[in-house]
Short mmCIF file of C-alpha atoms in Angstrom, two decimals:
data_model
loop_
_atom_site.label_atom_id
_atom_site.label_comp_id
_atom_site.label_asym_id
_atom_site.label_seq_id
_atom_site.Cartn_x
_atom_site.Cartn_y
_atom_site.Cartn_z
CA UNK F 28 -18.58 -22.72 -3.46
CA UNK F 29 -18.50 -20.12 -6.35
CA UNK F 30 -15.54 -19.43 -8.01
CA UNK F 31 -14.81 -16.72 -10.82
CA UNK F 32 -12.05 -17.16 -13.43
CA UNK F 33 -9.37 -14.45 -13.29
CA UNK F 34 -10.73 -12.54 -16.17
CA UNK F 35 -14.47 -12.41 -14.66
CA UNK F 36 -13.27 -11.21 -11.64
CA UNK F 37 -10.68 -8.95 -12.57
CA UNK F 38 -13.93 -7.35 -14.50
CA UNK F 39 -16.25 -7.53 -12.21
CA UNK F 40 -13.88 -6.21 -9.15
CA UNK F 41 -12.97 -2.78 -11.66
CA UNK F 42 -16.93 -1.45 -10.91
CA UNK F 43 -20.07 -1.57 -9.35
CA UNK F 44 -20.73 -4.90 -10.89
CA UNK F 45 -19.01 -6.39 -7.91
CA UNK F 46 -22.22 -5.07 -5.78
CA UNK F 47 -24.85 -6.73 -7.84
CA UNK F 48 -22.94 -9.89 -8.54
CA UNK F 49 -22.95 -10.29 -5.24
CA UNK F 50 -27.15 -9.88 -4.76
CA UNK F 51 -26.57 -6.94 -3.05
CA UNK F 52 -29.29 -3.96 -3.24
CA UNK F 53 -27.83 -1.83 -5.23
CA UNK F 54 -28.82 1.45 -5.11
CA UNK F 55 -32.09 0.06 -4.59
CA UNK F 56 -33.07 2.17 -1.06
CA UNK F 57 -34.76 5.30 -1.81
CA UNK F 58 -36.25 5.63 1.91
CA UNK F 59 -34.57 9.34 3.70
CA UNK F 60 -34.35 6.64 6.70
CA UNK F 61 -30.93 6.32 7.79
CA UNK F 62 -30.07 2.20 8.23
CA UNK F 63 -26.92 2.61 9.80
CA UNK F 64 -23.95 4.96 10.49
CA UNK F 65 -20.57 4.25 8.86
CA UNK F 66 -17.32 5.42 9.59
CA UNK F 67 -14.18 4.96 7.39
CA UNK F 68 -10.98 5.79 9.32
CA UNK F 69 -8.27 6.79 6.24
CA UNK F 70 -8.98 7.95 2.72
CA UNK F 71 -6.82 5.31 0.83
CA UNK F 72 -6.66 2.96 -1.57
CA UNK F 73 -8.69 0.47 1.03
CA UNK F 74 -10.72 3.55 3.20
CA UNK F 75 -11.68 5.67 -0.19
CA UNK F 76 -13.21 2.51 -2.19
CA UNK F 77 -15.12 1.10 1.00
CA UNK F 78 -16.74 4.53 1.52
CA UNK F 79 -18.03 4.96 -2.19
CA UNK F 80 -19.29 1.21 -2.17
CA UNK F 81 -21.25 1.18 0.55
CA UNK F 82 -23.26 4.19 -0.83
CA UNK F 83 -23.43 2.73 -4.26
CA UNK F 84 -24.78 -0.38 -2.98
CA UNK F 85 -26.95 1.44 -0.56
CA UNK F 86 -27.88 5.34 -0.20
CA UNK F 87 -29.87 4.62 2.90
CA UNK F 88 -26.28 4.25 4.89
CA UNK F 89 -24.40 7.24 6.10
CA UNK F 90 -21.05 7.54 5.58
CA UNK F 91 -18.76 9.65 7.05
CA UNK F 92 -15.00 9.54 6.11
CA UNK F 93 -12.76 11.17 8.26
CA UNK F 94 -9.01 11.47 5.99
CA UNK F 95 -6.07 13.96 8.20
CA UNK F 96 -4.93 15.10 4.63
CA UNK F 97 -7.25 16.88 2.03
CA UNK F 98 -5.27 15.32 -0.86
CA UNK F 99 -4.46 11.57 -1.61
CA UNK F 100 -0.86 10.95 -2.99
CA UNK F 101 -0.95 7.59 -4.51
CA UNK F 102 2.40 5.53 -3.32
CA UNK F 103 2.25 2.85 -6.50
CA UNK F 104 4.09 4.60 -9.21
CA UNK F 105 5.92 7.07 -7.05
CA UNK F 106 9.44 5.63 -7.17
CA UNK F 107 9.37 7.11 -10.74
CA UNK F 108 9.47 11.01 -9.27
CA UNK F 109 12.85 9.69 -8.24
CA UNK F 110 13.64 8.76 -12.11
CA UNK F 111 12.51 12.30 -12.85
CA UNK F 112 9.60 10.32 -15.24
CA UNK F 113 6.33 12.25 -13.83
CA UNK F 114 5.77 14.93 -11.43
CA UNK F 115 4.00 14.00 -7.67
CA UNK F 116 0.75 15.97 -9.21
CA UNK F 117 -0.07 13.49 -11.25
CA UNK F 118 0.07 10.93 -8.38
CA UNK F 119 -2.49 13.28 -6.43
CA UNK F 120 -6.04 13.28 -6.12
CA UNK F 121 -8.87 15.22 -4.35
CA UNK F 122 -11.98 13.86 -2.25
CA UNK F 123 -14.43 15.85 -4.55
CA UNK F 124 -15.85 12.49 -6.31
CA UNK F 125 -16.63 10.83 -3.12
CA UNK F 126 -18.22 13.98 -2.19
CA UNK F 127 -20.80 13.88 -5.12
CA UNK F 128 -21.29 9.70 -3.74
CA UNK F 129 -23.55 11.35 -0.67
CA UNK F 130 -19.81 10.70 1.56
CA UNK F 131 -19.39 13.09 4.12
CA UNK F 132 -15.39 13.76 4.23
CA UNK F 133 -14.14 15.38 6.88
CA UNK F 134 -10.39 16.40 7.44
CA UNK F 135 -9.44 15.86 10.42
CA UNK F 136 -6.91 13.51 12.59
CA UNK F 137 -8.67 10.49 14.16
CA UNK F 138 -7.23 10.03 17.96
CA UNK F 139 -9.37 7.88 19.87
CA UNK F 140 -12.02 4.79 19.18
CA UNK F 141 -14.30 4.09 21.96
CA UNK F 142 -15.61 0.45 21.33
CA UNK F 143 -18.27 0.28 23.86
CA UNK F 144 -19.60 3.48 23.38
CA UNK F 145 -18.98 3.09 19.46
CA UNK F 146 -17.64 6.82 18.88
CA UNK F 147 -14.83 8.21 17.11
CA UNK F 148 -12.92 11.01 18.74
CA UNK F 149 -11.06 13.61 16.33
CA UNK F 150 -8.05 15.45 17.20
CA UNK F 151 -10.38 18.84 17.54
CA UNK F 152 -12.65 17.15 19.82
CA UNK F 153 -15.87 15.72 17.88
CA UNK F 154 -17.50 13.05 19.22
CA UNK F 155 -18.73 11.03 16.33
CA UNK F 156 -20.78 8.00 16.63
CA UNK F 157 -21.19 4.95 14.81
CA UNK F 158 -23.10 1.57 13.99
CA UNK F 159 -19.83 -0.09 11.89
CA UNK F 160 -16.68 1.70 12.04
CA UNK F 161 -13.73 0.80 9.33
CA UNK F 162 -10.21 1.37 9.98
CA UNK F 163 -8.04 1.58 6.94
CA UNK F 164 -5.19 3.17 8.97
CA UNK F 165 -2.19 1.63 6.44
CA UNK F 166 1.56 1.46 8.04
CA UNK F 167 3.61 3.07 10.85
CA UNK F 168 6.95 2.60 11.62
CA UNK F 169 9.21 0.63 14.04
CA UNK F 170 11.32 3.52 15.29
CA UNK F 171 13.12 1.73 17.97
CA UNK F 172 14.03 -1.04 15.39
CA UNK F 173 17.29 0.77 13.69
CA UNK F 174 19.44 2.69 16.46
CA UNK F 175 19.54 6.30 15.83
CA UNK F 176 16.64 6.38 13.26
CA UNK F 177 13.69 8.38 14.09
CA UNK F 178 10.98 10.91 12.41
CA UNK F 179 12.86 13.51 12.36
CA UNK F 180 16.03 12.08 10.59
CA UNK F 181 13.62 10.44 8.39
CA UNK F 182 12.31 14.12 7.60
CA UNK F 183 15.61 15.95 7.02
CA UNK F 184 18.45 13.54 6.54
CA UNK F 185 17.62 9.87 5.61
CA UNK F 186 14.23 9.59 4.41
CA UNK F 187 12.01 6.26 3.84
CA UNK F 188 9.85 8.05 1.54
CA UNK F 189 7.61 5.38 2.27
CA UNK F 190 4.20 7.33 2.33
CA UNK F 191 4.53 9.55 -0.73
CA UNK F 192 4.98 13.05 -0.45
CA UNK F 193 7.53 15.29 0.92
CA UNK F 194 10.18 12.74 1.57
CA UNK F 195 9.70 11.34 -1.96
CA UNK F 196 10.59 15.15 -2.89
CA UNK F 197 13.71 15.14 -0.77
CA UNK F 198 15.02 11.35 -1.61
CA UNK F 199 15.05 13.18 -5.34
CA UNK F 200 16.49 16.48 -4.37
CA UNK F 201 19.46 14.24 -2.60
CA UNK F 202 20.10 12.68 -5.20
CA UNK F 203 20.22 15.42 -7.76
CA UNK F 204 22.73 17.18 -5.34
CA UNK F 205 24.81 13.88 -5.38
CA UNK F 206 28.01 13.98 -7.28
CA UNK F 207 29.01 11.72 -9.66
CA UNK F 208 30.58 8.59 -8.67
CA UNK F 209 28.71 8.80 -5.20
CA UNK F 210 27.20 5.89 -3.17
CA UNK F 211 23.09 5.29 -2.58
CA UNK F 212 22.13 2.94 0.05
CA UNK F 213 18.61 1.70 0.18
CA UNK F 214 17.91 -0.42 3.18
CA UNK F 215 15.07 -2.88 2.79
CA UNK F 216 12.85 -4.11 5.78
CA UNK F 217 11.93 -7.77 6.64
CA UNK F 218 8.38 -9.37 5.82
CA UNK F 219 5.90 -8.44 6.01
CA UNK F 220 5.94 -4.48 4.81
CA UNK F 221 3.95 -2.65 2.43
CA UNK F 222 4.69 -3.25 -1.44
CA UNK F 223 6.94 -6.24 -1.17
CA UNK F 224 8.72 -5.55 -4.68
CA UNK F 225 8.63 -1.39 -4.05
CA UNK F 226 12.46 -1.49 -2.99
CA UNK F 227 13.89 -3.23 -5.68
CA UNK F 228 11.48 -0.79 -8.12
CA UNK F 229 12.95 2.39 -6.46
CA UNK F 230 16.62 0.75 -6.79
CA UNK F 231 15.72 0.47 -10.72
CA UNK F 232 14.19 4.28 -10.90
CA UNK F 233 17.20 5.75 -8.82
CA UNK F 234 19.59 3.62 -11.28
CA UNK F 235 17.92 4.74 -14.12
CA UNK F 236 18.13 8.42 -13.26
CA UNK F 237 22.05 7.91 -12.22
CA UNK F 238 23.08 6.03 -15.59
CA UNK F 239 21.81 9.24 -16.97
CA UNK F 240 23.25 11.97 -15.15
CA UNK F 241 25.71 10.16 -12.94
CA UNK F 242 26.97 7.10 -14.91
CA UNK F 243 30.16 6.43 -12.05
CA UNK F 244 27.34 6.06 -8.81
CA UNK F 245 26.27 2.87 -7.52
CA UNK F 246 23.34 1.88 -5.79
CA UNK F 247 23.55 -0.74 -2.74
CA UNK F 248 20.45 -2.97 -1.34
CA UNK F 249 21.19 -3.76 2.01
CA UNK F 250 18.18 -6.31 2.80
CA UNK F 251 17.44 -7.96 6.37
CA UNK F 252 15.78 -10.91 3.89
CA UNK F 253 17.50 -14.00 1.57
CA UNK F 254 14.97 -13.33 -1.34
CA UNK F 255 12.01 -10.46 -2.48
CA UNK F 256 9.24 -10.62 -4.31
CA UNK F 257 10.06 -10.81 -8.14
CA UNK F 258 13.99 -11.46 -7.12
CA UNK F 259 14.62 -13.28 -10.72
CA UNK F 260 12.58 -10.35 -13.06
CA UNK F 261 14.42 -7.80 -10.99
CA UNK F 262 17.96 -8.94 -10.79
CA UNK F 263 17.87 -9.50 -14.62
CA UNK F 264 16.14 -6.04 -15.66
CA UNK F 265 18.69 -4.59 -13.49
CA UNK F 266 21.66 -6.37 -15.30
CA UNK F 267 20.30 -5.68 -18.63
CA UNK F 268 19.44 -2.03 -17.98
CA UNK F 269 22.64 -0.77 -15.37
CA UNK F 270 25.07 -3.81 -15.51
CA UNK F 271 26.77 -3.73 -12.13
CA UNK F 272 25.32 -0.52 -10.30
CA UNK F 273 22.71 -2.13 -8.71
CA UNK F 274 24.13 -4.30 -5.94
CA UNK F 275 22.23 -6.53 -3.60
CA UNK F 276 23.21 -7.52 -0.48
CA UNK F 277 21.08 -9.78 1.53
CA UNK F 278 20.83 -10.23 5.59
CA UNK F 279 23.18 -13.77 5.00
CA UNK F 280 26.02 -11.37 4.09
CA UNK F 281 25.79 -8.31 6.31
CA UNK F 282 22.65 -6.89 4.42
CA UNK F 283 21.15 -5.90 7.96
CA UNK F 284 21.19 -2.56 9.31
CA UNK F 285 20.75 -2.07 12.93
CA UNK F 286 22.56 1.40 13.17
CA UNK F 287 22.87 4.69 11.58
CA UNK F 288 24.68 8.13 12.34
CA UNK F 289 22.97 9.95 10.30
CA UNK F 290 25.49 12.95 10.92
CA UNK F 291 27.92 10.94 8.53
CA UNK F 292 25.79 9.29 6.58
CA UNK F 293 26.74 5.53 7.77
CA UNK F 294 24.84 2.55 7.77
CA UNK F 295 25.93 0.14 10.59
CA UNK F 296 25.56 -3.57 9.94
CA UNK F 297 26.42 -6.56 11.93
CA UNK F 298 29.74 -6.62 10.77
CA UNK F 299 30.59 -3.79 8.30
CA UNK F 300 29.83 0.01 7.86
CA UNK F 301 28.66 1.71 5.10
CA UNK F 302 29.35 5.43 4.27
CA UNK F 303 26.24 6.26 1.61
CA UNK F 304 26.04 9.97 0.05
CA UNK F 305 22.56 9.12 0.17
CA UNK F 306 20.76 7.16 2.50
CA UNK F 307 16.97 5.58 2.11
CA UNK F 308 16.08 4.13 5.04
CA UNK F 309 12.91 1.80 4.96
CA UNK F 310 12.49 0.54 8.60
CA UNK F 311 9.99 -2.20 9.69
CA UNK F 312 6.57 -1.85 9.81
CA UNK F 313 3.38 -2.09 11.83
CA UNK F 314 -0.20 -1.26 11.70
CA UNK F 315 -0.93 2.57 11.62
CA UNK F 316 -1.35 4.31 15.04
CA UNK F 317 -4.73 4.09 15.45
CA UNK F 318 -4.56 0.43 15.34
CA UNK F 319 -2.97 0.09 18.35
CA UNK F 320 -4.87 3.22 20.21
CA UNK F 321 -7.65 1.53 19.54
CA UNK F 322 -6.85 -1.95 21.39
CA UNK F 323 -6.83 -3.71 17.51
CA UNK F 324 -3.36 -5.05 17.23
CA UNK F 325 -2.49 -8.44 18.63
CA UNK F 326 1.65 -9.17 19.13
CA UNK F 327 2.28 -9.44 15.71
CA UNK F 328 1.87 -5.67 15.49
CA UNK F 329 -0.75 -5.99 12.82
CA UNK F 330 -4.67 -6.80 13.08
CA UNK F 331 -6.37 -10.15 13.30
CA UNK F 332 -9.47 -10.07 11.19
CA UNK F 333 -12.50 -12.38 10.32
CA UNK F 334 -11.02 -12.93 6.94
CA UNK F 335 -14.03 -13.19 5.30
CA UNK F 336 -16.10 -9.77 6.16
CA UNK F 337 -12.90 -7.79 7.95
CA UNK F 338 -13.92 -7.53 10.91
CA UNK F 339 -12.13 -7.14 14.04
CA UNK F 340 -11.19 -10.22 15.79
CA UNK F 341 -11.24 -8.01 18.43
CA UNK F 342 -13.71 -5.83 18.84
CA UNK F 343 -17.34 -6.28 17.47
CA UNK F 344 -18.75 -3.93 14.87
CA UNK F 345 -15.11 -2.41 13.38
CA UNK F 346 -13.28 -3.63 10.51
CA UNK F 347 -9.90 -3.60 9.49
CA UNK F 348 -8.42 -3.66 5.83
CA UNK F 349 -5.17 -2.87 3.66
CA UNK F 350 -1.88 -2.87 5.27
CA UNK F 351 -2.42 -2.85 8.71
CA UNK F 352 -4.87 -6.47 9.07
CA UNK F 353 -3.91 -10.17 8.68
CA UNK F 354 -5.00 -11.15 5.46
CA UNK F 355 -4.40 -14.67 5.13
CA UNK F 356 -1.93 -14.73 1.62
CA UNK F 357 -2.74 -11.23 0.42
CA UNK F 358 0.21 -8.72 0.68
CA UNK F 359 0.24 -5.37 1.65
CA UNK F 360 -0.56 -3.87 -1.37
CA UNK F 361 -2.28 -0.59 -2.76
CA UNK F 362 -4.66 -3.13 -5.21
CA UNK F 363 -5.10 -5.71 -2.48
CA UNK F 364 -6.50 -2.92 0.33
CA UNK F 365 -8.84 -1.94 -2.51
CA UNK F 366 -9.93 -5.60 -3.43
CA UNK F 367 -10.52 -5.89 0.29
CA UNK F 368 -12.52 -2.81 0.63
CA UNK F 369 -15.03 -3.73 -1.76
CA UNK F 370 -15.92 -7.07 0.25
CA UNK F 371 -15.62 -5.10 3.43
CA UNK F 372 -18.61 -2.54 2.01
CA UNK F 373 -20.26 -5.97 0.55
CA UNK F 374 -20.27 -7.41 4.11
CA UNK F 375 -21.58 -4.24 6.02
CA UNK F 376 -23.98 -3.38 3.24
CA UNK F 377 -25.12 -6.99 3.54
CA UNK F 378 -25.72 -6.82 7.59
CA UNK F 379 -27.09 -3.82 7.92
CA UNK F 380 -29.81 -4.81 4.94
CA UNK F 381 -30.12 -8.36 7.34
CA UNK F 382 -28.80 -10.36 4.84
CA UNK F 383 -25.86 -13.02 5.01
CA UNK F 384 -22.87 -11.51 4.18
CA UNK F 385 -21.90 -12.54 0.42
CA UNK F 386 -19.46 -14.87 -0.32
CA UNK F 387 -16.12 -13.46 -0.51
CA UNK F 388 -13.34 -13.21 -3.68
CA UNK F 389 -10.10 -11.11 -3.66
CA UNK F 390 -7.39 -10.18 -5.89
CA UNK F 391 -4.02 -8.38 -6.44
CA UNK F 392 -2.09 -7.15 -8.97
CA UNK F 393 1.20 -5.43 -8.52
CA UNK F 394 3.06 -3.95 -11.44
CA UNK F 395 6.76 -2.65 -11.57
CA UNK F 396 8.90 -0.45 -14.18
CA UNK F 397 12.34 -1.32 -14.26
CA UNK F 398 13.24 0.96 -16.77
CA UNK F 399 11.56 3.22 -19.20
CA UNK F 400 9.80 0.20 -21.90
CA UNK F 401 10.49 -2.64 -19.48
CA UNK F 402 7.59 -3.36 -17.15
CA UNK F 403 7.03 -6.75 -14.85
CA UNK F 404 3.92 -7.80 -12.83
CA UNK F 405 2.59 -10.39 -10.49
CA UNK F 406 -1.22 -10.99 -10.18
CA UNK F 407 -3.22 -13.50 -8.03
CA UNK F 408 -7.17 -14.50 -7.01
CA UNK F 409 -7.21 -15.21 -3.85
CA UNK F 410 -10.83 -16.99 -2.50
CA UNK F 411 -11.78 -17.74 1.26
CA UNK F 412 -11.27 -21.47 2.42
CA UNK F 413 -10.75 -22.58 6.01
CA UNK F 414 -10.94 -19.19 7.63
CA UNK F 415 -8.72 -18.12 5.84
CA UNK F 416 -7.53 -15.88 3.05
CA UNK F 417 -5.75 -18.04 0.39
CA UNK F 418 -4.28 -18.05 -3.49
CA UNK F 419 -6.13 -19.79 -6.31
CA UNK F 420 -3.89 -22.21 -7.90
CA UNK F 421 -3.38 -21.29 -10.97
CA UNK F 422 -5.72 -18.25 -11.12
CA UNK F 423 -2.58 -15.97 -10.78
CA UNK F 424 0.70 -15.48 -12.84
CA UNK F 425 4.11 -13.74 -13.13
CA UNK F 426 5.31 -12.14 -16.04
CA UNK F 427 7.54 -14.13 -18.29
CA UNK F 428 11.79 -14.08 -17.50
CA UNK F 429 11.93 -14.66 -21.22
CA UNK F 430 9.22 -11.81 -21.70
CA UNK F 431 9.75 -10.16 -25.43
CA UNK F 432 10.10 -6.32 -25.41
CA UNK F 433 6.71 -5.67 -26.59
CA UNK F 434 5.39 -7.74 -23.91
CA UNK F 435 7.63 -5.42 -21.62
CA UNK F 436 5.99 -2.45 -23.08
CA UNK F 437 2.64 -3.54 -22.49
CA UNK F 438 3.17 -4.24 -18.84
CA UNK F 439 4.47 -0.71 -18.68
CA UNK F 440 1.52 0.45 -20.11
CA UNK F 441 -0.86 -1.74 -18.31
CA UNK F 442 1.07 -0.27 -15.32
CA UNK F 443 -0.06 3.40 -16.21
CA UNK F 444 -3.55 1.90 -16.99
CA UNK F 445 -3.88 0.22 -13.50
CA UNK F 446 -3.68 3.68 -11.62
CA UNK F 447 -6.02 5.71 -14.15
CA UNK F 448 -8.51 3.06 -13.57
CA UNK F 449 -8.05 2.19 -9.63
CA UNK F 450 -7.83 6.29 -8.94
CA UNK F 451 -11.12 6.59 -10.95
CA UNK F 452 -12.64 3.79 -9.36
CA UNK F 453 -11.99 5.32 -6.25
CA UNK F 454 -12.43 8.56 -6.86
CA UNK F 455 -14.50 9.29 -9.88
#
């Protein structure tokens, strides 16, 4: 079994050297004969980077993306819009670059997969057809989960901003219009959810935006877990940064919401109430709605996968990555759906060619600002073993508790540097 250090593969997963190292033709058909029909389903940080891959590694596939929106608006860095830091702009990209790969992109809603007959179905009505079909559908939303809570509270009153965009816009409007001294609740959701650490992040942007402007306001976690991802780097950041305005209260002590009236802004807990002047509400989570259309959900409410090409453990010839599959120890993670992209286009490149699908390495990186100068990160190499997706021991690492503030600095900056290079990657 090959393994790569985490410095070979970390370079070798940030181009096209991932296709070659792999023996994979790259870019060697030059044949108009079509090999096979591709369709990517979602034009994210998993769908975007499968697309381009498979026609770097191969022109002789067709690919045909099919993304409802005709702009991207990356969700990793967006809890600093809340902060004020950077304007959603810079956070959004166009399909132009895959364009110019030989991807066809068409905009348009994807409502029905037909497994037998291997077609795609768009909301207008075009029958599209299909040798390998990848669904990179990301998250939907448990809406029966917290009483009360549904779309359209989460679009005017009490948003999750959870997909970035609009509600990102109107969690920061809220709390510009909040007066000083006023109360923000952010309720987390239980495992697993995409980006583990992202509440405790936005709790740090929001805080750093009211010490500010609104030095008297408070911010409250109410969490259905005992612990998060980072929970030691966090809870000292926040104590060195806002002192006591960032409170954390975990499902042991009445951290779990069940209810809301959103009319008075109260979150209902087992036991107590709590009356926020703003409310961000981050329900549970399941695999986007296509998932389940589509017949490629199991009980879990997420998608059982081959963990070593992606594909469907239930239903031949489509492939599932990012948020919405089982991946073994990955999390659901902007970095990790476009580490698993790249072996998805590796294995469908690689069948479609009649070869044996490569062997597989993955990896993750997730960074976090805290405040403006103090950045934290957790990375990992993952490698397939078993069946199944697991960690490298010792390939990973978590940024130092006793990190100096030049080491802080550079993980902001290496934060910054991580989306210019992924958003290129995907689509430059």
């Amino acid at each position: 079994m090959t393994h790569y250090s985490r410095r070979e593969f970390l370079r070798k997963t940030g181009g096209i050297a991932l296709l070659s190292a792999w023996g994979l033709p790259l870019g060697a058909t030059t044949s108009t004969k079509t090999k096979g029909r591709v369709i990517v389903i979602g034009g994210g940080y998993g769908g975007a980077i499968t697309a381009k891959y498979i026609r770097l590694a191969d022109p002789g596939i067709q690919v045909t993306l099919i993304e409802r929106d005709k702009h991207f608006i990356s969700c990793p860095l967006s809890n600093e819009i809340l902060s004020g830091e950077p304007d959603i702009e810079s956070l959004t990209f166009g399909y132009d670059g895959l364009r110019q790969h030989g991807v066809q992109v068409i905009h348009a809603e994807a409502r029905t997969i037909d497994p037998v007959k291997k077609t795609v179905i768009t909301a207008d009505q075009k029958i599209l057809p299909y040798d390998k079909l990848v669904v990179s559908p990301g998250v939907d939303f448990q809406w029966d989960a917290i009483e009360n809570y549904t779309p359209e509270v989460a679009d005017t009153q009490m948003p999750h901003a959870w997909q970035a965009g609009p509600q990102t816009l109107l969690l920061r409007q809220q709390l510009v219009n909040m007066a000083d001294g006023g109360l923000v609740c952010i309720t987390a959701p239980p495992n697993p959810f995409r980006c583990p650490p992202g509440p405790y992040e936005r709790a740090a942007q929001i805080a750093h935006y009211l010490r500010r402007h609104k030095p008297k306001s408070k911010v409250l976690i109410l969490d259905s877990k005992y612990a998060f991802s980072k929970k030691a780097l966090f809870t000292h950041g926040w104590q060195v940064h806002y002192g006591d305005m960032i409170e954390w209260v975990p499902g042991a002590e009445d951290g779990r919401i069940e209810e809301i009236d959103p009319e008075n802004g109260v979150l209902i807990g087992d036991v107590d109430e709590f009356k926020a002047d703003v409310a961000n509400v981050i329900p549970p989570q399941k695999a986007g709605a296509i998932a389940f259309t589509a017949g490629l959900t199991d009980e879990s409410g997420w998608c059982p996968i081959n963990q070593r090409t992606f594909e469907s453990s239930l239903h031949q010839n489509i492939y599932v990555i990012g948020d919405a599959c089982i991946a073994g120890e990955m999390p659901k993670s902007g970095y990790a759906a476009n580490s698993q992209g790249k072996v998805c286009a590796a294995a469908i490149v690689a069948e479609l060619n009649g070869m044996d699908s490569p062997e597989p390495s993955y990896v993750n990186t997730c960074y976090s600002i805290i405040a403006p100068g103090h950045g934290i990160s957790v990375a990992d190499v993952y490698r397939f073993e078993e069946n199944q997706i697991t960690s490298v021991p010792g390939a990973g690492g978590l940024s130092s508790l006793g990190a100096s503030k030049r080491d802080q600095e550079l993980e902001v900056g290496y934060a910054y540097g991580w989306l210019k290079n992924i958003t290129s990657d995907m689509f430059g």
